[in-house]
mmCIF file of C-alpha atoms in Angstrom:
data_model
loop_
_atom_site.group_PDB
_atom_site.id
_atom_site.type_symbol
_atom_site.label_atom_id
_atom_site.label_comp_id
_atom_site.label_asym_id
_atom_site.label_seq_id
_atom_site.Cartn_x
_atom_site.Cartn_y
_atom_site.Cartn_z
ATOM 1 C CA UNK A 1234 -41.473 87.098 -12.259
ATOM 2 C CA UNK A 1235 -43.205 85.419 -9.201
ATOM 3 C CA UNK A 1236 -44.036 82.771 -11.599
ATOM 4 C CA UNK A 1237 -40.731 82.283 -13.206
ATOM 5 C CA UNK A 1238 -39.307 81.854 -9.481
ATOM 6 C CA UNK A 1239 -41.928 79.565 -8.572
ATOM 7 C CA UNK A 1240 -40.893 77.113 -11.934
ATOM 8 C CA UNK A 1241 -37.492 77.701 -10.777
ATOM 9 C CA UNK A 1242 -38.005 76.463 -7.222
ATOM 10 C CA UNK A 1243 -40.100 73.428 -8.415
ATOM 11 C CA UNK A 1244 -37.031 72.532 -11.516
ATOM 12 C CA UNK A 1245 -34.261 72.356 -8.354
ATOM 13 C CA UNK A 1246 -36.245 70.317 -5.953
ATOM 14 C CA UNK A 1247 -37.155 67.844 -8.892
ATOM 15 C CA UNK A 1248 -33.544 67.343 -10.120
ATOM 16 C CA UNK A 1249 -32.815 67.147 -6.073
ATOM 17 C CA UNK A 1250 -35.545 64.594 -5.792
ATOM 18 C CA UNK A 1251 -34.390 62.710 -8.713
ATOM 19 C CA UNK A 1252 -30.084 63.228 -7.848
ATOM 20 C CA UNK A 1253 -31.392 61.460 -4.124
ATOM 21 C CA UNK A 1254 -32.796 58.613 -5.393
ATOM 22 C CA UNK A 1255 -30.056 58.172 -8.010
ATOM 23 C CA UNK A 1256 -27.235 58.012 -4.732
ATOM 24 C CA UNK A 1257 -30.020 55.798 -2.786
ATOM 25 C CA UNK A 1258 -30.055 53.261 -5.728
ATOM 26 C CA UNK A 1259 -26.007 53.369 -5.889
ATOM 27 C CA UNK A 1260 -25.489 52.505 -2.299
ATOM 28 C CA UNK A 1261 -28.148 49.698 -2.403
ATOM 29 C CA UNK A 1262 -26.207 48.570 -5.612
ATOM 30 C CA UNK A 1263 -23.052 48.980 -3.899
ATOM 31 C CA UNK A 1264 -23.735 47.083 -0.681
ATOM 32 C CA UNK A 1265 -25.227 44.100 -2.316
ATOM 33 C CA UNK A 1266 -22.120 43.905 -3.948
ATOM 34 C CA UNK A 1267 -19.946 44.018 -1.210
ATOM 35 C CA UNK A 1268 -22.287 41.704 0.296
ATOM 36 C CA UNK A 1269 -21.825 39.422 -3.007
ATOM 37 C CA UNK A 1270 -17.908 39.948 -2.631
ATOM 38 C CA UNK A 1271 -18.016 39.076 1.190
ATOM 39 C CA UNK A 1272 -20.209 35.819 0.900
ATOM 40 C CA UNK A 1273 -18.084 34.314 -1.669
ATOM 41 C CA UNK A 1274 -14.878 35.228 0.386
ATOM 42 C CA UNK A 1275 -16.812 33.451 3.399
ATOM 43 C CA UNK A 1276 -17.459 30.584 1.390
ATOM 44 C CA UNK A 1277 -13.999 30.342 0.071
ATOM 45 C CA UNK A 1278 -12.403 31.000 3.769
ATOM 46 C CA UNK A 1279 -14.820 28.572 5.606
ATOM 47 C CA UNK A 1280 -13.607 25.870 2.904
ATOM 48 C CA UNK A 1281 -17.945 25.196 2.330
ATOM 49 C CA UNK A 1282 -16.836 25.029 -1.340
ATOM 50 C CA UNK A 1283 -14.523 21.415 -1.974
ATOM 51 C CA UNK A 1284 -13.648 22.169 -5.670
ATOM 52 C CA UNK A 1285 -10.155 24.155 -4.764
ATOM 53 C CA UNK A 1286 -9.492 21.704 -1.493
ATOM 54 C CA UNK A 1287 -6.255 19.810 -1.849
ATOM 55 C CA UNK A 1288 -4.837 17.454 0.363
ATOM 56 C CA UNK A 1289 -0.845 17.087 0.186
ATOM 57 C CA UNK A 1290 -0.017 13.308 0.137
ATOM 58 C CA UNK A 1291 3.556 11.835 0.880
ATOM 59 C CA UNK A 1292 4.039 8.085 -0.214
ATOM 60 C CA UNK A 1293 7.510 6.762 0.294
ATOM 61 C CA UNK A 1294 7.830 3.248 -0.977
ATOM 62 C CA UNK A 1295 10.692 0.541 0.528
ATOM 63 C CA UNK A 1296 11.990 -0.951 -2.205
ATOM 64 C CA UNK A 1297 11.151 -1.279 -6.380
ATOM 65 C CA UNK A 1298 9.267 -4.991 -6.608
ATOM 66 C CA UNK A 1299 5.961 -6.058 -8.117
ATOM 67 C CA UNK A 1300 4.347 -6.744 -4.960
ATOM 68 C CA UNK A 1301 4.831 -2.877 -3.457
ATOM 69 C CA UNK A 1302 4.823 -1.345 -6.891
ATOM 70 C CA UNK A 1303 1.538 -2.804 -7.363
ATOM 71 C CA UNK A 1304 0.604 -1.242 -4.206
ATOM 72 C CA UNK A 1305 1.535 2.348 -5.017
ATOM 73 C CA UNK A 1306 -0.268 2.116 -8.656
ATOM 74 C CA UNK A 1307 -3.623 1.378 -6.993
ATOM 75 C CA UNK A 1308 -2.822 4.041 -4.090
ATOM 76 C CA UNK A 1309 -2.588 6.806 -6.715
ATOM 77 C CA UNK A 1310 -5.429 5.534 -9.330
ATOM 78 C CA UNK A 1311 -7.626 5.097 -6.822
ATOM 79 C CA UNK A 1312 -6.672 8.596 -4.768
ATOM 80 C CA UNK A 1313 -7.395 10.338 -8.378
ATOM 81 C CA UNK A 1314 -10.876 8.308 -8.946
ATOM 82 C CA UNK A 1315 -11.706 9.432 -5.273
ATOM 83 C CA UNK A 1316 -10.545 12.753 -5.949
ATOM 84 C CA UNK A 1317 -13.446 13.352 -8.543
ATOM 85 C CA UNK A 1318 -16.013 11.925 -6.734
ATOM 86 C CA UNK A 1319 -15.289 13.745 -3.756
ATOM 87 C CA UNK A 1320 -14.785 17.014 -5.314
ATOM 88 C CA UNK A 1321 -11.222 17.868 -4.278
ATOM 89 C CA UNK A 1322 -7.147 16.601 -5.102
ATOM 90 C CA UNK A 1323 -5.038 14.564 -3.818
ATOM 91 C CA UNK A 1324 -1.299 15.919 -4.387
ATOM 92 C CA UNK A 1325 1.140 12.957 -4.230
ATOM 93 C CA UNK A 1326 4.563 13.419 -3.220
ATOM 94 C CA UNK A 1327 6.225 9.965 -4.199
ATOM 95 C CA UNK A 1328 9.498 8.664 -3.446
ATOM 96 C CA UNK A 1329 11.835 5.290 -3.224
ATOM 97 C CA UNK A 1330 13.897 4.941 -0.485
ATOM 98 C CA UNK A 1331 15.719 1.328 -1.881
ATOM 99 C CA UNK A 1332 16.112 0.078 1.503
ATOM 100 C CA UNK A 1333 18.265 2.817 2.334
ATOM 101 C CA UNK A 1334 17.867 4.577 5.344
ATOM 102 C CA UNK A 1335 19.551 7.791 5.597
ATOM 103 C CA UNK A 1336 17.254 8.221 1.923
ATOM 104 C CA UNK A 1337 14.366 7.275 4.032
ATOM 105 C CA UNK A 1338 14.959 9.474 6.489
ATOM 106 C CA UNK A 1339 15.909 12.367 4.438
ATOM 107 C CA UNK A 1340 12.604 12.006 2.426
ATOM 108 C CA UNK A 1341 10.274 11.691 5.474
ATOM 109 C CA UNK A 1342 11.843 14.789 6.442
ATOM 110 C CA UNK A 1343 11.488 16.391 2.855
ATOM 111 C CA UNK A 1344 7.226 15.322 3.033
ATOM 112 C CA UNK A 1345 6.873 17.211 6.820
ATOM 113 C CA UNK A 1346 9.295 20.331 6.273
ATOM 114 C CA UNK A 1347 9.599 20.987 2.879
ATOM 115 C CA UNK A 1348 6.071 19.660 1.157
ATOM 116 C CA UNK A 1349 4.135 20.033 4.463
ATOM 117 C CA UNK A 1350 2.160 17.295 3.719
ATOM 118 C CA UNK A 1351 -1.146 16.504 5.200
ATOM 119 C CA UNK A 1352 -0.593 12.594 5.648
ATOM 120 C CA UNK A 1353 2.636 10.356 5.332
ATOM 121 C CA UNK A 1354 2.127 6.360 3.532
ATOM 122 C CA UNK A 1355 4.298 4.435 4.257
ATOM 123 C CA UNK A 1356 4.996 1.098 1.983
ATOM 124 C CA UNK A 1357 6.286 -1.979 4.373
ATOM 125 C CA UNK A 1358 7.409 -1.876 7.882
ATOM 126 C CA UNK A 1359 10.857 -0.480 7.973
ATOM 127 C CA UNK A 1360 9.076 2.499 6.380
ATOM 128 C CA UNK A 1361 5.805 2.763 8.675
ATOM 129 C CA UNK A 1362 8.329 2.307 11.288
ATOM 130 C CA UNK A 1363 10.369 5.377 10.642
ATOM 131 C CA UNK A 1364 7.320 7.864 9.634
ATOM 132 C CA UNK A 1365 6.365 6.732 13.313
ATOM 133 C CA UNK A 1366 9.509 7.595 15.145
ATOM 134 C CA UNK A 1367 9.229 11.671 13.096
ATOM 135 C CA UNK A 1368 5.650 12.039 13.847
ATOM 136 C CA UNK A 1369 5.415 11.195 17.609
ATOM 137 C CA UNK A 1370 5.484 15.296 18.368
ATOM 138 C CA UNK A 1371 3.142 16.062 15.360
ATOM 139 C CA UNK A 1372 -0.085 15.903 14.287
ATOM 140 C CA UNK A 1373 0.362 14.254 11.112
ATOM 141 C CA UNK A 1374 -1.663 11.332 10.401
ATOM 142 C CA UNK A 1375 0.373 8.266 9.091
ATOM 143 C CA UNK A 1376 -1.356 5.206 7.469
ATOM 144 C CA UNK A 1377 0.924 2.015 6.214
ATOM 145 C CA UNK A 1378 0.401 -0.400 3.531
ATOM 146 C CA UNK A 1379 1.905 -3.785 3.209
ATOM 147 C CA UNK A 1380 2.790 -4.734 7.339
ATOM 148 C CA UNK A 1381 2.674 -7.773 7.978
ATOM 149 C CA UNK A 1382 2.620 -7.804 11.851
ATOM 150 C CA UNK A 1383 1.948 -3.937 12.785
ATOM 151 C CA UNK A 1384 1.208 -4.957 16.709
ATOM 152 C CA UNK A 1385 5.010 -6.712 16.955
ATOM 153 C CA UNK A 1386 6.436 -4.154 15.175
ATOM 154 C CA UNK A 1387 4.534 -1.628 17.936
ATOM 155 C CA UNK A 1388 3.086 0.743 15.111
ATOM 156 C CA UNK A 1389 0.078 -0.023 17.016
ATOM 157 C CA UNK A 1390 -1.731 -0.636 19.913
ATOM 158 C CA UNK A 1391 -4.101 -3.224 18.706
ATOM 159 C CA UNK A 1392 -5.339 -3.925 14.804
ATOM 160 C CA UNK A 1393 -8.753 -2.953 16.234
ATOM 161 C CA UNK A 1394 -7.708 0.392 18.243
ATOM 162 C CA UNK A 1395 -3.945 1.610 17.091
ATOM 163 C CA UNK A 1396 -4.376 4.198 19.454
ATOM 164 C CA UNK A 1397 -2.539 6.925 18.015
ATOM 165 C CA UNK A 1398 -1.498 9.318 14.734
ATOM 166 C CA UNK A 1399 -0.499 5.508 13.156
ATOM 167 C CA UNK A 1400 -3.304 2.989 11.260
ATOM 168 C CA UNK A 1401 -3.365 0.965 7.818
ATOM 169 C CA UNK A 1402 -3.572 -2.046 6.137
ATOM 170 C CA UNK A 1403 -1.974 -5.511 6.385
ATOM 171 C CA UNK A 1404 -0.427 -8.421 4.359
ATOM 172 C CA UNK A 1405 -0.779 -10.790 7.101
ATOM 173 C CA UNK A 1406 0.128 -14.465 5.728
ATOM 174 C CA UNK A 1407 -1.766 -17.200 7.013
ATOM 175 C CA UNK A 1408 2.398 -19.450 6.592
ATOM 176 C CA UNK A 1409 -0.024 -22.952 7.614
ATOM 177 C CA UNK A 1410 -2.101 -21.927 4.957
ATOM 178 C CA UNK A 1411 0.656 -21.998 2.133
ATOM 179 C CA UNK A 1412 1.910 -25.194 3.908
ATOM 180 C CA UNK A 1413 -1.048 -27.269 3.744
ATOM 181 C CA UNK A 1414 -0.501 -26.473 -0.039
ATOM 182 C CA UNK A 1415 2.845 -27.574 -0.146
ATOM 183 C CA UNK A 1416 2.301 -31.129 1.548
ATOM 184 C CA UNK A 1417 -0.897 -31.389 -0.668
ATOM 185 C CA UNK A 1418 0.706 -31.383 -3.664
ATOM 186 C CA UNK A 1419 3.744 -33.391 -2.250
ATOM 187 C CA UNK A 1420 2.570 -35.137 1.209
ATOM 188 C CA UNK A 1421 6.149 -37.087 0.749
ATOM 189 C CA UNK A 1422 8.677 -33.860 1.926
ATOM 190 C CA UNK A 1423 11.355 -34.807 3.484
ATOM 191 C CA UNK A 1424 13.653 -31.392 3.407
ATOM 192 C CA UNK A 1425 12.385 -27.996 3.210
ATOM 193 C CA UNK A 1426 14.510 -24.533 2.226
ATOM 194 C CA UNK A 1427 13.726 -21.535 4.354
ATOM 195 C CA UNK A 1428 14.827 -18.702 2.413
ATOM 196 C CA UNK A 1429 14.153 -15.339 3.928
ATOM 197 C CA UNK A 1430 16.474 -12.064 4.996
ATOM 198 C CA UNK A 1431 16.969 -12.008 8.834
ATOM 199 C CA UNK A 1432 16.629 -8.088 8.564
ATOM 200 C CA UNK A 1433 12.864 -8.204 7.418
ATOM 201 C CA UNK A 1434 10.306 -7.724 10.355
ATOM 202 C CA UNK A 1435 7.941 -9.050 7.793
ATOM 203 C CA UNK A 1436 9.351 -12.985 7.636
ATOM 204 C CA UNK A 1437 10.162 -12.966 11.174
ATOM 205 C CA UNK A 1438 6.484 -14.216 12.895
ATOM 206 C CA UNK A 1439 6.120 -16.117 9.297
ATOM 207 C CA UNK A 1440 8.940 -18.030 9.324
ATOM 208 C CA UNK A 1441 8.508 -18.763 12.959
ATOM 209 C CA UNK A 1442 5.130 -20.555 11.969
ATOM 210 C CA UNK A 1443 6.851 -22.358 9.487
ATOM 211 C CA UNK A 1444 9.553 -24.194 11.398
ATOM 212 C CA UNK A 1445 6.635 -24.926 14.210
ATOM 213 C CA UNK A 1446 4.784 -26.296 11.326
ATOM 214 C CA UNK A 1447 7.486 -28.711 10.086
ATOM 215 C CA UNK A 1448 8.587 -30.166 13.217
ATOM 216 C CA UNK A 1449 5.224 -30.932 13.523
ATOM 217 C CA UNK A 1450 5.446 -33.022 10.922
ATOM 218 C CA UNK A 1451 9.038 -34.204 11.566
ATOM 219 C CA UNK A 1452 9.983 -32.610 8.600
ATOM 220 C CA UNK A 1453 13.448 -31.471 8.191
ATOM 221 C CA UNK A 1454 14.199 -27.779 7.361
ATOM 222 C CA UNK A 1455 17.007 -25.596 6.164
ATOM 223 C CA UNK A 1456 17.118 -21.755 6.773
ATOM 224 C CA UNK A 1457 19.326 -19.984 4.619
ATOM 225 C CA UNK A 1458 19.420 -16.282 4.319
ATOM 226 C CA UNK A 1459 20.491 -13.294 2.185
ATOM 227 C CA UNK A 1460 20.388 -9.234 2.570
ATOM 228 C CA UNK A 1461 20.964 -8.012 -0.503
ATOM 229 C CA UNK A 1462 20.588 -9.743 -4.393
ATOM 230 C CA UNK A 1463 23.443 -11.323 -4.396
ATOM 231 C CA UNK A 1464 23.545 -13.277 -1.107
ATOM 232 C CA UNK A 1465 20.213 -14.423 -2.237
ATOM 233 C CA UNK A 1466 21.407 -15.726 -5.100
ATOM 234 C CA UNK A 1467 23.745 -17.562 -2.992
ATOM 235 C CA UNK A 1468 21.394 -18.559 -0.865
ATOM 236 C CA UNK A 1469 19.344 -19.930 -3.747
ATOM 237 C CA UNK A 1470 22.239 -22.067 -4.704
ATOM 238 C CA UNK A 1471 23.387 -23.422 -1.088
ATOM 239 C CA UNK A 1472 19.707 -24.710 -1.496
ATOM 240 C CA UNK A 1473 19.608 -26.333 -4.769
ATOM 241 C CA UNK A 1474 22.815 -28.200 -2.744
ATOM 242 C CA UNK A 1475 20.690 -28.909 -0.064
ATOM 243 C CA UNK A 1476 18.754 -30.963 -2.069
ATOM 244 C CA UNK A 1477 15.126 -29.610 -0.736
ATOM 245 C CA UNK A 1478 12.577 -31.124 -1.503
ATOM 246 C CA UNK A 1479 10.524 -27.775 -1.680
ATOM 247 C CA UNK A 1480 11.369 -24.004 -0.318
ATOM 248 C CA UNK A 1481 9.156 -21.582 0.851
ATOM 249 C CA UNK A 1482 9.399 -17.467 1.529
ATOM 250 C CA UNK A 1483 7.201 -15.360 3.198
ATOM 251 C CA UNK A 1484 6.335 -11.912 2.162
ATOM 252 C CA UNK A 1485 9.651 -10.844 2.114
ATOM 253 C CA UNK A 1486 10.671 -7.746 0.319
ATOM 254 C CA UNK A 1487 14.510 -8.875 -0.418
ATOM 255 C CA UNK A 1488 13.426 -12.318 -1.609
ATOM 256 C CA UNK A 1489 10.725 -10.383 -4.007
ATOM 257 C CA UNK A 1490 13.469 -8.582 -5.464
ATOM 258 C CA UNK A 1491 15.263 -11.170 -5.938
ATOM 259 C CA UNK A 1492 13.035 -13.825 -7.563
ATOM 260 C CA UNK A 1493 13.932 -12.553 -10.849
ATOM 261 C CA UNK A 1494 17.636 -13.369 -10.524
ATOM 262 C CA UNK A 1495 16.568 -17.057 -8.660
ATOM 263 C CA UNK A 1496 13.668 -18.793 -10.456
ATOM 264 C CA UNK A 1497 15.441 -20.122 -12.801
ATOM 265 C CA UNK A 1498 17.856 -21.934 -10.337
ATOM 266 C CA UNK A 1499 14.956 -23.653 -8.508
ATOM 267 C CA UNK A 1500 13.097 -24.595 -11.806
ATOM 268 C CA UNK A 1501 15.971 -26.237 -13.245
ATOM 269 C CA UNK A 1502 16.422 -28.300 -9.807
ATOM 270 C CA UNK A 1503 13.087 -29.307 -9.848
ATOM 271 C CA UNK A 1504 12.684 -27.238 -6.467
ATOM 272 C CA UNK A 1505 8.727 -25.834 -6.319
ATOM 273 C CA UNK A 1506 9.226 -22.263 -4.759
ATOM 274 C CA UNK A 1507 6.048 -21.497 -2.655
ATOM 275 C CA UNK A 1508 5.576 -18.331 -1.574
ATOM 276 C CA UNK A 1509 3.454 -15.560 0.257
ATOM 277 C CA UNK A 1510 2.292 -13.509 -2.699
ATOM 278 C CA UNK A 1511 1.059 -13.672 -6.391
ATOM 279 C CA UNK A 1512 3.567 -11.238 -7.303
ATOM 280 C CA UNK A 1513 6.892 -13.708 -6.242
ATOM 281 C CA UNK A 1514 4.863 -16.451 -9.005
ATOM 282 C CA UNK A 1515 4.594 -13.208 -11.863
ATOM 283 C CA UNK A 1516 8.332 -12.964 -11.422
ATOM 284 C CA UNK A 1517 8.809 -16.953 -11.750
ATOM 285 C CA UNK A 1518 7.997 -18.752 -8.361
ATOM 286 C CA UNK A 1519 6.086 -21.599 -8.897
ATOM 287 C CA UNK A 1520 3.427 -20.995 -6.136
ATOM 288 C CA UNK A 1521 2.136 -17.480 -4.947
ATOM 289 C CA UNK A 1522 -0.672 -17.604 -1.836
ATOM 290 C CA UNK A 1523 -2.049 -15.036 0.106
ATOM 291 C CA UNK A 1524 -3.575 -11.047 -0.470
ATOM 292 C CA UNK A 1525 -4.156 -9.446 -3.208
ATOM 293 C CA UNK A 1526 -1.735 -6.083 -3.547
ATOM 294 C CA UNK A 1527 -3.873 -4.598 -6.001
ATOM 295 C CA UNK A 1528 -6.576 -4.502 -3.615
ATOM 296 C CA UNK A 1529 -4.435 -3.727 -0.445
ATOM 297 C CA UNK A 1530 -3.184 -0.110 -2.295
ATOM 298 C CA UNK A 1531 -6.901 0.333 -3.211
ATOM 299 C CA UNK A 1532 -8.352 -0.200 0.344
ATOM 300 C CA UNK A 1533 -5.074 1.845 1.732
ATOM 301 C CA UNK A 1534 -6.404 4.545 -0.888
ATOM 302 C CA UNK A 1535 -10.138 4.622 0.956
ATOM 303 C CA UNK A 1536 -8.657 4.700 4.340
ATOM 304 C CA UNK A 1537 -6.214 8.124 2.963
ATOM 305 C CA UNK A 1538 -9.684 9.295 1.851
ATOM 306 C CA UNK A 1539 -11.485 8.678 5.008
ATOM 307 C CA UNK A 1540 -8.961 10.573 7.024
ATOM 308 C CA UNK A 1541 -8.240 13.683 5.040
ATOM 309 C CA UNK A 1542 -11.839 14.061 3.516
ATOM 310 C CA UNK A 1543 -14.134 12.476 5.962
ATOM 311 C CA UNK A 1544 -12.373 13.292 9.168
ATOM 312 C CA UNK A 1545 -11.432 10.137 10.601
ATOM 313 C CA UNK A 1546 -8.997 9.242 13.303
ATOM 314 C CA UNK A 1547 -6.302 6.916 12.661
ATOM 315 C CA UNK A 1548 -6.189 6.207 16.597
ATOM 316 C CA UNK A 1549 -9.772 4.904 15.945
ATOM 317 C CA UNK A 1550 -9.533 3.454 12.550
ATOM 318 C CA UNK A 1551 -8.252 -0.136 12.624
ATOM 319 C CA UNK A 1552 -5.924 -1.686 10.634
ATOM 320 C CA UNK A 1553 -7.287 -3.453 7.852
ATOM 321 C CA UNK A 1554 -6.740 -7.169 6.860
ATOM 322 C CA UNK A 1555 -7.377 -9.258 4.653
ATOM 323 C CA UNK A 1556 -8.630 -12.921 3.530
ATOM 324 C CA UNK A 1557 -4.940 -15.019 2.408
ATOM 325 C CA UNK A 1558 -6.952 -17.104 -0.073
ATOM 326 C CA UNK A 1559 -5.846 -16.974 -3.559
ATOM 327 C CA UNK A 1560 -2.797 -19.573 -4.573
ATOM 328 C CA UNK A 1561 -1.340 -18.331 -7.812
ATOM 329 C CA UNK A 1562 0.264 -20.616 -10.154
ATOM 330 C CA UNK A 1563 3.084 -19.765 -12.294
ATOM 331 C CA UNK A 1564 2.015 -21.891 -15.393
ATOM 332 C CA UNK A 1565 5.514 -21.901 -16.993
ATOM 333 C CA UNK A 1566 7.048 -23.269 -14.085
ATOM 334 C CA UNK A 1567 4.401 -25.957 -13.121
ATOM 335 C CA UNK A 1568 5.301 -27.081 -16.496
ATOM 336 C CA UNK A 1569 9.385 -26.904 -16.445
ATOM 337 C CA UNK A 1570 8.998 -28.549 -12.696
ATOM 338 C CA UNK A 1571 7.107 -31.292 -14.912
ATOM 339 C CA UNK A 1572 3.384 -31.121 -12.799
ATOM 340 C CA UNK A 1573 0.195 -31.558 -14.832
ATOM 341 C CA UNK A 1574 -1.670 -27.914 -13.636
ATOM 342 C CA UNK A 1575 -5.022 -29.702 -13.743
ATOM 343 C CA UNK A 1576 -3.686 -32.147 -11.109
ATOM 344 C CA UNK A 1577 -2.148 -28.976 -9.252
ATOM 345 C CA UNK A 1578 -5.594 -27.336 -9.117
ATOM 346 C CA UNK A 1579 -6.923 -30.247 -7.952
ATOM 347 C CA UNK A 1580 -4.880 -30.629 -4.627
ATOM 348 C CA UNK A 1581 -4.735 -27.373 -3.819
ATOM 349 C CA UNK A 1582 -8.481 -26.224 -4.579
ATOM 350 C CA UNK A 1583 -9.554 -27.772 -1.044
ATOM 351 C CA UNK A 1584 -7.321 -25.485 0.652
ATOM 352 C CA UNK A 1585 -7.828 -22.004 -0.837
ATOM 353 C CA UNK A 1586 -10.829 -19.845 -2.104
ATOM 354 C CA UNK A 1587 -9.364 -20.025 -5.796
ATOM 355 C CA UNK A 1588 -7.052 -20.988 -8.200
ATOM 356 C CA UNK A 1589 -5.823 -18.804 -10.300
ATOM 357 C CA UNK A 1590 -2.797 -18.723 -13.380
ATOM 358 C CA UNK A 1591 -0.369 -16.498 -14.640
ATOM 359 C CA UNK A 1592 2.999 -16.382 -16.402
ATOM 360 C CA UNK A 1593 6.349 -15.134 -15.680
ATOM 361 C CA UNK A 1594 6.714 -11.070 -16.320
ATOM 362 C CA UNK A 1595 8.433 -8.088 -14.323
ATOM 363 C CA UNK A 1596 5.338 -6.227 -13.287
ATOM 364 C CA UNK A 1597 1.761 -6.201 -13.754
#
């Protein structure tokens, strides 16, 4: 009996052994999950992992033309190539205010209350300008694309320190640059069209240049002006009575919608149409000089990246130009205006960093 309590005793302290190291195993188990569970929350919280980060983008363009269409195309291909190599999204908001600006203002308030986005583009001035004015008490960053003059239009401080939420890239036009052109094709101008809209912050400085330019020269010039289609088209046809010799238009957003509804007028006149971007010759101009917009929405693209991803500050970031170098010849019209293109290239090869040809379309 002394035996049997003896196996007994031994039987319960084994299975008590054995039930103890079974719980010890459990809570080691247990606590490396929670451990598991708490380190992937940390990682998740602490934002270590990029593969869920998205940044809310709001892009509100001015106006539909090829120039700042172009623009917006590169913004968002390159924002989704940058998005895979960096690891994270880029949510674009997009929107088209058509000049209007109660739309404009209703949709800059739609990307800050309603999206809560992370960073505001803004597509010309008139739109850089009012994403300004409804972020002064924020902390959103704004970046512009297509601003011709950002200092005069006092989005910033300085191109090299804008010295607040506001930075970007220009489409600064070198206007003696695109005259030179002009006179080297034709050094015999006598009467030159000015044909801009008075409402465009982006013509003002350019068309300034222009006039200093041709009294200069004691050439004559003619300003005539227009605000919406229409009126240009007017415009277009006061000039053809003029009897220019040539006309030229900045980088002027009404003009570039326009230029579809004008070309034709000028051609017919035998009035070359020179102009301050390759996108006013693809919808007939003869001559388009100065930036490429394909590259300007690709550049404005790295700069978005640089301040949501990489952490920089617009106040330090400066505004980004670029070289006005490339003359663009409408081929069609160099034809109907009755100029031999190889002569064309000739002149005007001395006075750009290429030549380069395309034909009459809507958009790129």
């Amino acid at each position: 009996m002394k035996k049997f309590f003896s196996v007994v005793t031994a039987m319960s302290l084994a299975a008590s052994l054995a039930a103890c190291g079974s719980n010890t195993a459990d809570t080691t188990s247990s606590a490396a999950e929670t451990s598991s569970e708490q380190t992937a929350e940390q990682v998740t919280e602490e934002g270590t992992t990029d593969a869920d980060k998205t940044f809310k983008v709001g892009i509100c363009n001015y106006v539909d033309d090829a120039s700042l269409n172009q623009i917006y195309d590169n913004i968002e291909a390159q924002l989704n190539k940058l998005g895979e190599e960096e690891n994270v999204k880029f949510d674009i908001s997009y929107d088209n205010c058509q000049a209007d600006s109660n739309v404009l203002n209703q949709i800059i308030i739609n990307f800050a209350d309603a999206e809560k986005v992370d960073l505001m583009v803004g597509i010309a001035t008139p739109v850089a300008m009012a994403m300004q004015s409804a972020t002064e008490d924020s902390d959103i960053p704004v970046v512009f694309s297509a601003v011709s003059d950002p200092v005069s239009a006092q989005l910033v401080d300085s191109l090299e320190a804008p010295g607040a939420n506001v930075t970007g890239t220009s489409d600064y036009l070198n206007t003696d640059a695109i005259m030179d052109l002009m006179f080297a094709l034709n050094p015999d101008i006598k009467k030159v069209g000015l044909l801009y809209d008075v409402g465009q912050d982006s013509s003002e400085a350019a068309i300034k240049d222009a006039k200093a330019y041709l009294e200069s020269k004691n050439v004559e010039y003619v300003e005539r002006t227009g605000t919406t289609v229409d009126e240009v088209m007017i415009a277009a046809d006061a000039l053809v009575s003029d009897k220019v010799d040539a006309v030229f238009t900045p980088t002027d957003n009404t003009i570039m919608t326009a230029e579809l509804s004008i070309y034709e007028k000028f051609a017919k006149a035998g009035i070359p149409h020179y102009t301050g971007a390759d996108s006013f010759a693809l919808n007939g101009a003869f001559l388009g000089f100065g930036v490429d917009y394909a590259n300007i929405g690709t550049e404005t693209a790295n700069m978005i990246n640089e301040i949501l991803v990489n952490g920089a500050d617009p106040a330090t970031t400066a505004v980004m130009t670029f070289d006005n170098g490339i003359a663009t010849v409408n081929t069609e019209i160099c034809d109907e205006l009755g100029y031999d293109l190889d002569e064309v290239k000739a002149a005007f090869e001395p006075f750009c960093t290429r030549v380069q040809e395309i034909q009459t379309a809507e958009e790129f």
